[in-house]
mmCIF file of C-alpha atoms in Angstrom:
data_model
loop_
_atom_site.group_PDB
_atom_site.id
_atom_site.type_symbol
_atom_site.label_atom_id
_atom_site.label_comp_id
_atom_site.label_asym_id
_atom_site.label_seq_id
_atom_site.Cartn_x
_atom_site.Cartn_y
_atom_site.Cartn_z
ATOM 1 C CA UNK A 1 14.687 -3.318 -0.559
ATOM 2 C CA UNK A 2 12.460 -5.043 1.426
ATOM 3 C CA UNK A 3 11.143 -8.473 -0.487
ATOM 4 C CA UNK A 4 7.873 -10.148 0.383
ATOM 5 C CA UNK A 5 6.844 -12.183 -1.900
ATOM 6 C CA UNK A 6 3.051 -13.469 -1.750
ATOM 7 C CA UNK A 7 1.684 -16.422 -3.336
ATOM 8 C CA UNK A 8 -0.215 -17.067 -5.630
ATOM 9 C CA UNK A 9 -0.271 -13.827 -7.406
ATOM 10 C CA UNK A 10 -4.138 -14.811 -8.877
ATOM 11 C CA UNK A 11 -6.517 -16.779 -7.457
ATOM 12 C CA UNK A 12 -10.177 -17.455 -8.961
ATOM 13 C CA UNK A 13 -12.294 -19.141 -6.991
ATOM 14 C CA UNK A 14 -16.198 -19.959 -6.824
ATOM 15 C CA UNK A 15 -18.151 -19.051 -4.116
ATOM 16 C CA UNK A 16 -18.139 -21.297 -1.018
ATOM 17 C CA UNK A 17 -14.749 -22.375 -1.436
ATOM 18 C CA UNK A 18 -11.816 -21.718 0.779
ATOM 19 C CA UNK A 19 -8.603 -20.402 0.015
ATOM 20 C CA UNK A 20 -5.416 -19.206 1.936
ATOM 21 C CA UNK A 21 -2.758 -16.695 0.467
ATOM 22 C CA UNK A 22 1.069 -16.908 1.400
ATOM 23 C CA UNK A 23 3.291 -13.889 2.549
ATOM 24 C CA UNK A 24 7.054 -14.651 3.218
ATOM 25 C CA UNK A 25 10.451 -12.899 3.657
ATOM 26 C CA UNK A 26 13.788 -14.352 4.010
ATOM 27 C CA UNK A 27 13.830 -11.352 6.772
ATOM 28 C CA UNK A 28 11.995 -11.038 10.653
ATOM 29 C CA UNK A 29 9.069 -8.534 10.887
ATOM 30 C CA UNK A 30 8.748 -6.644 13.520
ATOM 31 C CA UNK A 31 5.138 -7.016 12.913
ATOM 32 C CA UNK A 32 2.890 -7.602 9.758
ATOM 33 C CA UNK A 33 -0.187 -6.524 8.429
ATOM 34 C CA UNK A 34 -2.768 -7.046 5.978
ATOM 35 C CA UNK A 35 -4.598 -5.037 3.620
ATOM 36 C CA UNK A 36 -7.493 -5.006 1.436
ATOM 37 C CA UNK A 37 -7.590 -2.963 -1.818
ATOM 38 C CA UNK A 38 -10.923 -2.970 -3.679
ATOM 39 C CA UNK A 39 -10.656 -1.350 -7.894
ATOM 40 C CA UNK A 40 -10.089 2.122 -7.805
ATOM 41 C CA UNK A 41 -9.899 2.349 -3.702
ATOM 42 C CA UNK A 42 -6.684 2.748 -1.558
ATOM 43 C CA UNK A 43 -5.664 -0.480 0.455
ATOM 44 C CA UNK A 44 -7.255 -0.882 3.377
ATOM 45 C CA UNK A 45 -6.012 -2.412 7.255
ATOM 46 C CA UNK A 46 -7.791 -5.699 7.974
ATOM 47 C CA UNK A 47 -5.493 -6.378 10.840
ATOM 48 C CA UNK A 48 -1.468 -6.485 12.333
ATOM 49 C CA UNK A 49 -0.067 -9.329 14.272
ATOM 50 C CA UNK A 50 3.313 -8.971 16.104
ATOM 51 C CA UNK A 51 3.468 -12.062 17.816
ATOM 52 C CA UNK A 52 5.136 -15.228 16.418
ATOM 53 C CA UNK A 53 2.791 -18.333 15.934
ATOM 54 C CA UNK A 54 -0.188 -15.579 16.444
ATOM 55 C CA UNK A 55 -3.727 -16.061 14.750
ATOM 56 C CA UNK A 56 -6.318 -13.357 14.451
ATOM 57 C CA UNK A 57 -9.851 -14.110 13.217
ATOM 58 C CA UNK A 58 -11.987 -11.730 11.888
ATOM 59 C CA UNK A 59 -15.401 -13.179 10.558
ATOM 60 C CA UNK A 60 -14.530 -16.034 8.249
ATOM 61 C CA UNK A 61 -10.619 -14.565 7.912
ATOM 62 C CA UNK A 62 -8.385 -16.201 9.611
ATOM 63 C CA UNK A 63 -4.558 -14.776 10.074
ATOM 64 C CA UNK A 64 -1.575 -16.207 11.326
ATOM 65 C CA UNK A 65 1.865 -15.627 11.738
ATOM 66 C CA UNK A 66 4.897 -17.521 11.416
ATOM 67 C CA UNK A 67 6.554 -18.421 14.541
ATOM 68 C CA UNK A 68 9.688 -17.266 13.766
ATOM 69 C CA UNK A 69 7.944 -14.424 12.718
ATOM 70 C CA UNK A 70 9.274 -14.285 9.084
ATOM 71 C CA UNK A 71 5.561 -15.531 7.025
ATOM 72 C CA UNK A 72 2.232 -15.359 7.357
ATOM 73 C CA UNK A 73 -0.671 -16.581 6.048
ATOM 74 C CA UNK A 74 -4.180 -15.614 5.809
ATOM 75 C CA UNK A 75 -6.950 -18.195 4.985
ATOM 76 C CA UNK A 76 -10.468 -17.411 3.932
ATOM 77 C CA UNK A 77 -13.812 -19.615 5.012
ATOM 78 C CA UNK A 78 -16.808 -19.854 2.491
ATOM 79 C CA UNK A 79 -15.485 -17.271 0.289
ATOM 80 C CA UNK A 80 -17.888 -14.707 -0.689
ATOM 81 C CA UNK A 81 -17.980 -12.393 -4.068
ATOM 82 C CA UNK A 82 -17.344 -9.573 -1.359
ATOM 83 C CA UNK A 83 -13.986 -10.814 -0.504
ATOM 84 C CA UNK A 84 -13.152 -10.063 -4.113
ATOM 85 C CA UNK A 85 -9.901 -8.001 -4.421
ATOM 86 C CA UNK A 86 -6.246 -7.317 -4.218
ATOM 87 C CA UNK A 87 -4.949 -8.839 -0.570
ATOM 88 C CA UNK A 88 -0.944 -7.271 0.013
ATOM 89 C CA UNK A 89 0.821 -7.773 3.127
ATOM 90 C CA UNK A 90 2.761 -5.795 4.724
ATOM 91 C CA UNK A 91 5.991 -5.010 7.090
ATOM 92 C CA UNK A 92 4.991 -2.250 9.215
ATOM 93 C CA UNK A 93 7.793 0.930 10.150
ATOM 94 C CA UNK A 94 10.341 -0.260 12.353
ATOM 95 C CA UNK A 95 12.452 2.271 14.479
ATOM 96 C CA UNK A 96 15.027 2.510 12.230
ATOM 97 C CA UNK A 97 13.164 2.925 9.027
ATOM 98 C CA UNK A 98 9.204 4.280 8.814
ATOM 99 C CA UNK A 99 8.539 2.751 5.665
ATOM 100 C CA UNK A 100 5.534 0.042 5.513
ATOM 101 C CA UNK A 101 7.291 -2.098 2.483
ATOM 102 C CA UNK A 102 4.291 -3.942 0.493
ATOM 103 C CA UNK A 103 4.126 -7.620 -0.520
ATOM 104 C CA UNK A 104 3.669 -8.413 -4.412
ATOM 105 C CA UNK A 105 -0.105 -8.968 -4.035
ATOM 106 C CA UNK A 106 -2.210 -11.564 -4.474
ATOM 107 C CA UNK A 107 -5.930 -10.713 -6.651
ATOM 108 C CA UNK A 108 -8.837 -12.808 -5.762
ATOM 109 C CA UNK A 109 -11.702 -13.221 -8.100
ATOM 110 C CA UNK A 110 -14.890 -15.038 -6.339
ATOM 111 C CA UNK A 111 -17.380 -15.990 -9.027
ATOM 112 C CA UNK A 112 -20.790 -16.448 -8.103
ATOM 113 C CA UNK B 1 -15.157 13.646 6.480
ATOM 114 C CA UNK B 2 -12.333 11.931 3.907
ATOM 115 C CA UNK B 3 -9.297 11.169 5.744
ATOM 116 C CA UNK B 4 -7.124 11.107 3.365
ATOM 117 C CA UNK B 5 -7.863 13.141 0.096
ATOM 118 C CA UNK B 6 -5.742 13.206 -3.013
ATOM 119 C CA UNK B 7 -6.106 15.559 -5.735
ATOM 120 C CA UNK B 8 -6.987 14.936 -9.072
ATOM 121 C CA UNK B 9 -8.203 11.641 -9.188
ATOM 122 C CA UNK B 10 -7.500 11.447 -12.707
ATOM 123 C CA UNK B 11 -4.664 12.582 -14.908
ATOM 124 C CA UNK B 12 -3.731 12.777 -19.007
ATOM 125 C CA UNK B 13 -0.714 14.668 -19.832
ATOM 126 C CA UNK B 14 1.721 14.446 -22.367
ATOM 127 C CA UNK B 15 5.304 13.919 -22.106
ATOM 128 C CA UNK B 16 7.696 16.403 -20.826
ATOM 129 C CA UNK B 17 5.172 18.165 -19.021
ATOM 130 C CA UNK B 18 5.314 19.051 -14.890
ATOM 131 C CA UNK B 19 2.045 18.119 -13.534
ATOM 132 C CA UNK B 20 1.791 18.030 -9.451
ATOM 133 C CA UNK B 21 -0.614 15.613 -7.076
ATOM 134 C CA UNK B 22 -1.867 17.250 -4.006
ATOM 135 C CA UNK B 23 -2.904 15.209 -0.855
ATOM 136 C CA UNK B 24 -4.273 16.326 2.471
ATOM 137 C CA UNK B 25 -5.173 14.354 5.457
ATOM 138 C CA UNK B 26 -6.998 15.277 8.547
ATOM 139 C CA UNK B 27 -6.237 12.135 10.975
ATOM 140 C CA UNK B 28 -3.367 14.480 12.393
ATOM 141 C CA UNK B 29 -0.921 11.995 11.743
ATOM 142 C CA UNK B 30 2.694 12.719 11.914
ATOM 143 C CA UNK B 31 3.632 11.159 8.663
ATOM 144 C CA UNK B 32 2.740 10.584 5.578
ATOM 145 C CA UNK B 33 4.259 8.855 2.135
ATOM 146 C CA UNK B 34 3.574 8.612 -1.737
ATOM 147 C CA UNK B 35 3.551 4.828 -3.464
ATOM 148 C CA UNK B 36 3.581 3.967 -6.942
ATOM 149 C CA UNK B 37 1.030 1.115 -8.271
ATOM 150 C CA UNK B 38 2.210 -0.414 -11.445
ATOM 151 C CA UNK B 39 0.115 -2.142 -13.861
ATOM 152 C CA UNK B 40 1.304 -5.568 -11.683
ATOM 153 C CA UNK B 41 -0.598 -4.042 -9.114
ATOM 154 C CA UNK B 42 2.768 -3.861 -7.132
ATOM 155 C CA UNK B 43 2.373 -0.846 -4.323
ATOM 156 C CA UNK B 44 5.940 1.091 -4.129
ATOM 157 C CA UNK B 45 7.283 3.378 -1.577
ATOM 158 C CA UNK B 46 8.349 6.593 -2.983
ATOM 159 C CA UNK B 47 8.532 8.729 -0.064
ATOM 160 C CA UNK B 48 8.039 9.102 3.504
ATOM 161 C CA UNK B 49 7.886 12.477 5.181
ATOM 162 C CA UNK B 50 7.787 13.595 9.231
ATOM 163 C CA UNK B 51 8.200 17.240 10.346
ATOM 164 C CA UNK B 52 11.726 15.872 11.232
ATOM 165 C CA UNK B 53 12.593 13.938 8.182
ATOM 166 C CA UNK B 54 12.441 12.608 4.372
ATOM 167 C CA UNK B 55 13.217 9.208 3.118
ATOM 168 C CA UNK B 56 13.347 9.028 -0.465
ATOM 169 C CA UNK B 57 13.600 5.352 -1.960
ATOM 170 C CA UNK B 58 17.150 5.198 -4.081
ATOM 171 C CA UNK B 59 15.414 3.909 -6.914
ATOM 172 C CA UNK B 60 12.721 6.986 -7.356
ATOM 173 C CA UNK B 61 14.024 9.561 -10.687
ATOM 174 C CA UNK B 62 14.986 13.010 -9.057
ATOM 175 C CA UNK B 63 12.345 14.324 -11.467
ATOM 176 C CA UNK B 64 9.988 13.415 -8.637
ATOM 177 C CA UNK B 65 9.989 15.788 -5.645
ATOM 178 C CA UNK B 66 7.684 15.992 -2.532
ATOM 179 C CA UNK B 67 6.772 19.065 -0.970
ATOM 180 C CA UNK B 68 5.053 19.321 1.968
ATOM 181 C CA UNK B 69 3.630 23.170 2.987
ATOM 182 C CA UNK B 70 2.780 22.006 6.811
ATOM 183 C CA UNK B 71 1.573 18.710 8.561
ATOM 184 C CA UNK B 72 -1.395 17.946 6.982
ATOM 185 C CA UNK B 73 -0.347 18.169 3.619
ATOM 186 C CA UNK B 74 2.700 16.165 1.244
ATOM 187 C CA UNK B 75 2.205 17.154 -2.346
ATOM 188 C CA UNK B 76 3.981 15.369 -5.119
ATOM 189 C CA UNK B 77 5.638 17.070 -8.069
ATOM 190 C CA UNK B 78 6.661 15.693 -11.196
ATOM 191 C CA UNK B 79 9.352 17.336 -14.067
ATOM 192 C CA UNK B 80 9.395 16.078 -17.553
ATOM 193 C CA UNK B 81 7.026 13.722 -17.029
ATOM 194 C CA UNK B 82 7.800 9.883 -19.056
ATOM 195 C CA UNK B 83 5.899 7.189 -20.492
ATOM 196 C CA UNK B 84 6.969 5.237 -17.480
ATOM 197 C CA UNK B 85 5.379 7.201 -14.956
ATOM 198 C CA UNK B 86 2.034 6.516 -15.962
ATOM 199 C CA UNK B 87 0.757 4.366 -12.859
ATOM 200 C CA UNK B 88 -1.665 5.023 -10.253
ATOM 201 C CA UNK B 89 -0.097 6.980 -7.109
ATOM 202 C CA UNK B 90 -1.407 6.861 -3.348
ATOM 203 C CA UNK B 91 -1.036 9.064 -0.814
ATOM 204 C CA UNK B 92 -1.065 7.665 2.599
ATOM 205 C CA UNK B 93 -0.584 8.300 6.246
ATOM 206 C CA UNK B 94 0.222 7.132 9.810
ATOM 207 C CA UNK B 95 0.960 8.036 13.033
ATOM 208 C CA UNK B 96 3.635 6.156 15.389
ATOM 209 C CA UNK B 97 5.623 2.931 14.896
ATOM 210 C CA UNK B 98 3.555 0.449 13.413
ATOM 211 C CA UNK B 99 0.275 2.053 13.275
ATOM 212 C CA UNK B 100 -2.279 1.581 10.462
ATOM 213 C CA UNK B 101 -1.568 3.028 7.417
ATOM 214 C CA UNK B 102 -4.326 4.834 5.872
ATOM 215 C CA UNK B 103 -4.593 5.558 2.238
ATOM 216 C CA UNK B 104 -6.016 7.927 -0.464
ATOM 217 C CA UNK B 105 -8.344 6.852 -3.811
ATOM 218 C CA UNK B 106 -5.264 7.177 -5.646
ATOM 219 C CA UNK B 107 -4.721 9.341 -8.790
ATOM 220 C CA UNK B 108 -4.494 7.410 -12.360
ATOM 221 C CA UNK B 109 -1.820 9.331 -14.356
ATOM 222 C CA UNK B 110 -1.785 8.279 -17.729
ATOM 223 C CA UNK B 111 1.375 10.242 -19.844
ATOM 224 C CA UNK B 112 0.404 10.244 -23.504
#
């Protein structure tokens, strides 16, 4: 079993605020990514780092990974009731196992 | 176009019946998987399935079987269906080593 355990688990915050959700494993990934999953939708990719100590941006989501490549974190700006949702990370298929294993989630509520 | 479809979206059946969850995709990805969504929101790999091989987590019941007909399509059949199955399942798929995973609507099954 593959453990990634994401913190916190809920988060409600008010518009305009920022916020940053945890992913770690006691294990190196390959490479990580993370999802989006909006009610009643399938998850879907926001982006993958591979590199240790990376950081993606995309709009006011900012990613990073852990240098040793073991966490990562992903940090919202101004949050927006759009970002609402259920944010999982993920370890993507390695060459000896094509499984993507999924953290335990983190929902975010922005109010209004 | 959907690129990944699963089939029904919803589902009420009682206990001990078989009841079967079709998915298609038309990304021509090489494979493709089935995760369980508990009420915890917690997304959990079932299966994964090439044209060269299966991986079946250890902890899935062998009351749940995949079958796939040909590439583009891994259906997923239930026996004797239990109270604890009742969960929202997702159909996904990806092609290569750390690729984007890329995910149905899901299918509620409720077992009454």
């Amino acid at each position: 079993t593959q453990l990634l355990e994401q913190s916190p688990q809920f988060l409600s915050i008010q518009e305009g605020e920022n916020l940053t959700v945890y992913c770690n494993s006691s294990s190196v990934f390959s490479s990580l990514q993370w999802y989006r999953q909006e009610p009643g939708e399938g998850p879907v990719l926001l982006v993958t780092v591979v590199t240790g100590g990376e950081v993606k941006k995309l709009k006011r989501l900012t990613f990073q990974f852990g240098d040793a490549r073991k966490d990562s974190s992903l940090h919202i700006t101004a949050a927006q009731p759009g970002d609402t949702g259920l944010y999982l990370c993920a370890r993507t298929p390695t060459n000896t196992g094509n499984q993507f294993y999924f953290g335990t989630g983190t929902s975010l509520t922005v109010i209004p | 176009d959907t690129a990944v479809s699963q089939t029904p979206k919803y589902l009420v059946t009682q206990m001990g019946n078989d009841k079967s969850i079709k998915c298609e995709q038309n990304l021509g990805h090489d494979t493709m998987y089935w995760y369980k969504q508990d009420s915890k929101k917690f997304l959990k790999i079932m299966f994964s399935y090439n044209n060269k091989e299966l991986i079946i987590n250890e902890t899935v019941p062998n009351r749940f079987s995949p079958k796939s007909p040909d590439k583009a399509h891994l259906n997923l059949h239930i026996n004797s269906l239990e109270l604890g199955d009742s969960a929202v399942y997702f159909c996904a798929s990806s092609h290569g080593v750390g690729a984007e995973a890329f995910f149905g609507q899901g299918t509620r099954l409720t077992v009454v």
